[in-house]
Short mmCIF file of C-alpha atoms in Angstrom, two decimals:
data_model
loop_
_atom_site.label_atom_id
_atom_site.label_comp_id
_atom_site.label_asym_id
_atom_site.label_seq_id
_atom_site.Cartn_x
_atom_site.Cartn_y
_atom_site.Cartn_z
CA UNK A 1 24.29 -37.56 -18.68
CA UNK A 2 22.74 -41.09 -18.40
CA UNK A 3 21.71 -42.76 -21.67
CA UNK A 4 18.35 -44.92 -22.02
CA UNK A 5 19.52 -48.40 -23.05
CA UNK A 6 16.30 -50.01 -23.60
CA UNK A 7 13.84 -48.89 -26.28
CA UNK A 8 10.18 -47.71 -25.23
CA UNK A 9 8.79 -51.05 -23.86
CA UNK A 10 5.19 -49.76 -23.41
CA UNK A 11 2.63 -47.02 -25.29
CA UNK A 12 -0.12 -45.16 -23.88
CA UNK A 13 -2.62 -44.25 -26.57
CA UNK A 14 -5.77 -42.04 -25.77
CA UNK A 15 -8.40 -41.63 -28.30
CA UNK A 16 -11.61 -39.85 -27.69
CA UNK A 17 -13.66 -38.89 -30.95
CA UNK A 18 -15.96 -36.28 -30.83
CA UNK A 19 -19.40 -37.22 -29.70
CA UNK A 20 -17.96 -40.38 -27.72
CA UNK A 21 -19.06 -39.94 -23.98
CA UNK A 22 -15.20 -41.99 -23.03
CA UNK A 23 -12.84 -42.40 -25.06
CA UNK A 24 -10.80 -45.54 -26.02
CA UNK A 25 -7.37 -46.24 -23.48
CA UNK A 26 -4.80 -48.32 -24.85
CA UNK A 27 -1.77 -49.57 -23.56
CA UNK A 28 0.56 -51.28 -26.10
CA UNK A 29 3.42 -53.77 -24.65
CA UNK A 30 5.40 -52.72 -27.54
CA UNK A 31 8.27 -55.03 -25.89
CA UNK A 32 6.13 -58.00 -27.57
CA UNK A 33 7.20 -56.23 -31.06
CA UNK A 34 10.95 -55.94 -30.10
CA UNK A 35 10.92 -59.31 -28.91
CA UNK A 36 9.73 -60.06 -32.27
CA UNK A 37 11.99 -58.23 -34.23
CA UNK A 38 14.86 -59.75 -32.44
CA UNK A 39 15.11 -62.88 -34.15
CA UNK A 40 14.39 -60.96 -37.08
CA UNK A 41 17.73 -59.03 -36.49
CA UNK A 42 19.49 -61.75 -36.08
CA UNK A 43 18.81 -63.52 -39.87
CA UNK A 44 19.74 -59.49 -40.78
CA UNK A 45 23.11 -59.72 -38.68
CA UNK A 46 25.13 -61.17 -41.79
CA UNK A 47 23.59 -59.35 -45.07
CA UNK A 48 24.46 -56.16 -42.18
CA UNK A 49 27.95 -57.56 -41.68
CA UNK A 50 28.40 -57.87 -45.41
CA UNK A 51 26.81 -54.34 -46.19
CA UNK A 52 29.07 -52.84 -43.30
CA UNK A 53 32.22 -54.52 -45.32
CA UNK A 54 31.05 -53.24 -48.57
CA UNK A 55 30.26 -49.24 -47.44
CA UNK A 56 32.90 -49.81 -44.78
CA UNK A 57 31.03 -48.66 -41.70
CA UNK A 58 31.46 -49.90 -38.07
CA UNK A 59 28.20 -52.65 -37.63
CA UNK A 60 28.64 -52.09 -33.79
CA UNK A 61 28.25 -48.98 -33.50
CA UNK A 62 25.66 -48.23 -36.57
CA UNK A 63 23.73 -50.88 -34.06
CA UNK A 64 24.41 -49.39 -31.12
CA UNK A 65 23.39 -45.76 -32.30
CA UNK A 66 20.22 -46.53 -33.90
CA UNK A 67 19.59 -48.54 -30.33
CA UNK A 68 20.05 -44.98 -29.20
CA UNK A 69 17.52 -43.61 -31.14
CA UNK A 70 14.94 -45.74 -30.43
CA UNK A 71 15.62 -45.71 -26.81
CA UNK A 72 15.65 -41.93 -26.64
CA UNK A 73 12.37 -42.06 -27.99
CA UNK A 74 10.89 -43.10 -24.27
CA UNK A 75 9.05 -40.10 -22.81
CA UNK A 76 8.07 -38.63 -25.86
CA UNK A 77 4.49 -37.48 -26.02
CA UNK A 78 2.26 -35.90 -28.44
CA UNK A 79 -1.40 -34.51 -27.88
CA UNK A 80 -3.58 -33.61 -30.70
CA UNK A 81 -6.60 -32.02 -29.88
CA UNK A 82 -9.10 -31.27 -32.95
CA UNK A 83 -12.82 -30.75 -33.21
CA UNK A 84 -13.56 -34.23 -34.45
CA UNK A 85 -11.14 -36.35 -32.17
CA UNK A 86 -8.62 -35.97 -29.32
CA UNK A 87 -5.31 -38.16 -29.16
CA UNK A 88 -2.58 -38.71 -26.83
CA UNK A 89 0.38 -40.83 -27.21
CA UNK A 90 3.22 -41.17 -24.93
CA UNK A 91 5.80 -43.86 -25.10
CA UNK A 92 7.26 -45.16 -21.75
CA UNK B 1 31.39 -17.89 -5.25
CA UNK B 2 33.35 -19.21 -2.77
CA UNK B 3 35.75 -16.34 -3.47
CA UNK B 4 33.65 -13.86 -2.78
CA UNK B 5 32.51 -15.03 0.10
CA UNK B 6 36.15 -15.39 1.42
CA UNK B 7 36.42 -11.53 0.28
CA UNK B 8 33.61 -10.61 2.81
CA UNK B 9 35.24 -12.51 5.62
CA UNK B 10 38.08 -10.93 4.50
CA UNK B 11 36.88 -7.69 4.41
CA UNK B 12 35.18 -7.99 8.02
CA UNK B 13 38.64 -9.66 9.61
CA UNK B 14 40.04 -6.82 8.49
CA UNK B 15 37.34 -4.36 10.17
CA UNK B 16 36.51 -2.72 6.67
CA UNK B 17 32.53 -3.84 6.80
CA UNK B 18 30.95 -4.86 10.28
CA UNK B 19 29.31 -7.83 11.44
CA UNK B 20 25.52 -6.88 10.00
CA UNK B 21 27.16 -5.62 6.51
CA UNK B 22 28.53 -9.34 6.23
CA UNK B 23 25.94 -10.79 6.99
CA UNK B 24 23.88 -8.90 4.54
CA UNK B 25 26.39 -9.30 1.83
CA UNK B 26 26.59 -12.93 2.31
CA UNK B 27 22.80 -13.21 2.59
CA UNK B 28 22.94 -11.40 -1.39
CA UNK B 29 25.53 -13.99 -2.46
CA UNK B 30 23.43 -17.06 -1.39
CA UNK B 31 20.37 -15.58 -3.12
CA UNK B 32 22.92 -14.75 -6.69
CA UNK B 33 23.76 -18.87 -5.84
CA UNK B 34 19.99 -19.94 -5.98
CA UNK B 35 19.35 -18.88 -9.88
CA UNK B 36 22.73 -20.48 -10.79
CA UNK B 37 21.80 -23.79 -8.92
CA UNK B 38 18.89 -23.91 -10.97
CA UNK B 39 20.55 -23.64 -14.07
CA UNK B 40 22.63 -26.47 -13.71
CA UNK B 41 20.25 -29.01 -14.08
CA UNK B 42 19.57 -30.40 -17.05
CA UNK B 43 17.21 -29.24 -20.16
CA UNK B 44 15.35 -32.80 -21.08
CA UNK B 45 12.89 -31.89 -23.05
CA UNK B 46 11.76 -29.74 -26.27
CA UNK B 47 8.37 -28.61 -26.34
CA UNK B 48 6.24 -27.35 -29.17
CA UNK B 49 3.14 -26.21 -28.73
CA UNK B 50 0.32 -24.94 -31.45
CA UNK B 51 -2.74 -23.41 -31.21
CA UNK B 52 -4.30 -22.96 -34.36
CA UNK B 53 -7.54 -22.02 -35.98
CA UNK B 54 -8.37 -23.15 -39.36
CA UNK B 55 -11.27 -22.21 -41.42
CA UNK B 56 -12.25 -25.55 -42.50
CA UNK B 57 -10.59 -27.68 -39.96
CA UNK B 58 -11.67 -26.08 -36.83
CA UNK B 59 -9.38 -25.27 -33.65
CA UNK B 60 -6.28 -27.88 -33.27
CA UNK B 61 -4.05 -28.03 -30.84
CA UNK B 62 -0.63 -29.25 -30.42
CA UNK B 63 1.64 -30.22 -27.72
CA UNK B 64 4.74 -32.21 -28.42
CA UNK B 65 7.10 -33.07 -25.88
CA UNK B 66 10.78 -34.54 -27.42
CA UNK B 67 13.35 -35.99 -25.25
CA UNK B 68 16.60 -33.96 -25.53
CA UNK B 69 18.06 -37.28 -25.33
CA UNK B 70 16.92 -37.84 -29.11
CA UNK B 71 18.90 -35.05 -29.96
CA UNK B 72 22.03 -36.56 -28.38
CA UNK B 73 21.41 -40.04 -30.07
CA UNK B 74 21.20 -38.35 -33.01
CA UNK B 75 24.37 -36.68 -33.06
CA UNK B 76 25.65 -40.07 -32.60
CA UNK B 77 24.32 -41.64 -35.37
CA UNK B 78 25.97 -39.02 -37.43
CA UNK B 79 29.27 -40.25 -35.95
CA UNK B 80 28.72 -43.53 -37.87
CA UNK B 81 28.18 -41.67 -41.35
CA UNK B 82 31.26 -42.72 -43.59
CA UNK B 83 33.95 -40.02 -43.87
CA UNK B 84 33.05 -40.02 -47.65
CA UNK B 85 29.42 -39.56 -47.05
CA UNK B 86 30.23 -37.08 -44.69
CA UNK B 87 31.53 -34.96 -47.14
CA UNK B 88 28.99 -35.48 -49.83
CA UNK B 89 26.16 -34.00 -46.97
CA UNK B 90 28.81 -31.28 -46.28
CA UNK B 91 28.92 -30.49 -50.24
CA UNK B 92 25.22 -30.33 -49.86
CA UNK B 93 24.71 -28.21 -47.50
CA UNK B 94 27.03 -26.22 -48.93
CA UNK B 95 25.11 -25.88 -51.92
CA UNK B 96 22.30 -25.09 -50.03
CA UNK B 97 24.46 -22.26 -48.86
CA UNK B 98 24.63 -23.40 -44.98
CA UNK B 99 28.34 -23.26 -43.88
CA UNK B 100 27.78 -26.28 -41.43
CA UNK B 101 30.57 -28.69 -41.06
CA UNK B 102 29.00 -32.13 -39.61
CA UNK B 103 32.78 -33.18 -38.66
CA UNK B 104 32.43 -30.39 -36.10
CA UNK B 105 29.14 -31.85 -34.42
CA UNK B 106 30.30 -33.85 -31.51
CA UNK B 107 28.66 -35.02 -28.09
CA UNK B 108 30.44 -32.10 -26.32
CA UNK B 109 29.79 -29.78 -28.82
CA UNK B 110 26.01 -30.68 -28.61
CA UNK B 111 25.95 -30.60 -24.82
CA UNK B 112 27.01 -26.88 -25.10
CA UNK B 113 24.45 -25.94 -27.92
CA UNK B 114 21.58 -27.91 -25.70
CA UNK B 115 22.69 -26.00 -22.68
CA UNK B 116 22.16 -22.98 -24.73
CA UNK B 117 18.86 -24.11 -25.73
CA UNK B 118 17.87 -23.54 -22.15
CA UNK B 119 17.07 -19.78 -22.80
CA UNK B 120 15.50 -20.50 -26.21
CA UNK B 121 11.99 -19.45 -26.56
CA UNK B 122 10.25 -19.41 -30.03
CA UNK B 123 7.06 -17.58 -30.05
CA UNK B 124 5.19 -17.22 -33.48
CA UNK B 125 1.63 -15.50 -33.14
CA UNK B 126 -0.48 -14.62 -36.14
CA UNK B 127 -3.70 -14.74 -36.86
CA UNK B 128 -4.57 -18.72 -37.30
CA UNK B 129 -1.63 -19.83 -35.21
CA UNK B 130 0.45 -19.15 -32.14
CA UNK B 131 3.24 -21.50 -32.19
CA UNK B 132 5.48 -21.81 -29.16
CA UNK B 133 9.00 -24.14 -28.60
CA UNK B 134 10.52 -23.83 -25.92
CA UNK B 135 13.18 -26.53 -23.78
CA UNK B 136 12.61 -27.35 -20.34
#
């Protein structure tokens, strides 16, 4: 069983409100926001290497499995269709 | 199925069954192999569907598609839960009254419970919703 590494890099977002002859298509680069967040992490790295000291947990892997998580997130996909508006979201 | 297919040969070296009656018995086994073939691959996604009609709201409809691969990562995040923690969720769920031990859940355990979600088909139809969640 193979085991996404990278989290979703890119969103498809579909919005069509009643009434509107198209609809709005967006595609967010959401690996703008994790390139973002990286440097981010890495101020976090030692308050998370002191919390993982104090509650004695494993940093590495607590990293590695929320990585998980957000990586298994790719190919998810919800569609809500309503009488006032119609949305799609898929992460890729 | 290899062994049974030995067993026709067998069976025809041995003059029990004739040439057509082997091949007709080998022609069954192949098709019994095609449904199991299929099976093996793997279930990657939960669905969940809903069709409902409100009242005020109007119809809505729902179709979520979940990576079964969330599932797994899950179940590893619960293998970095402190052992004390572990048993304070335990004590909880306990009080809840659900015997579930979270030591148990492992990433073999879970690929056995997901391969059993393969035949799992939830079908909930009243009169403002039909809910459906299936894997596939």
């Amino acid at each position: 069983m193979t085991q996404e590494i990278l989290p979703p890099l890119s969103a498809s977002v579909h919005v069509k409100p009643a009434g509107w002859r198209f609809g709005l298509r967006l595609w967010l680069p959401l690996f703008l926001l994790w390139l973002l967040l990286i440097p981010l992490l890495v101020l976090a790295l030692p308050l998370l290497f002191v919390g993982s000291l104090i509650f004695r947990f494993n940093l590495w892997r607590s990293l590695r499995a929320a990585n998980g998580v957000l990586a298994a997130t790719r190919g998810s996909q919800v569609e809500v269709d309503k009488r006032d508006a119609r949305i799609f979201i898929k992460l890729h | 199925m290899h062994d049974n297919r030995r067993q026709v040969l067998d069976m025809l070296a041995q003059g029990k069954i004739n040439s057509d009656e082997a091949e007709r018995l080998i022609t069954a086994l192949e098709r019994s192999d095609m449904p199991m073939a299929r099976d093996t691959s793997a279930v990657k996604y939960l669905r969940v569907l809903v069709d409902a009609n409100d009242e005020q709201e109007g119809p809505t409809k729902v179709n979520v598609r979940v990576p079964m691969q969330l599932l797994r990562a899950g179940v590893r995040l619960t293998g970095v839960i402190p052992d004390r923690a572990r048993e304070q969720v335990n004590d909880a769920l306990r009080k809840e009254g659900i015997l579930f031990d979270i030591n148990k859940l492992t990433p073999d355990n879970l690929e056995d419970m997901i391969e059993q979600l393969r035949d799992l088909s939830v079908d909930v139809d009243n009169e403002r919703a039909k809910v459906r969640v299936f894997c596939e």
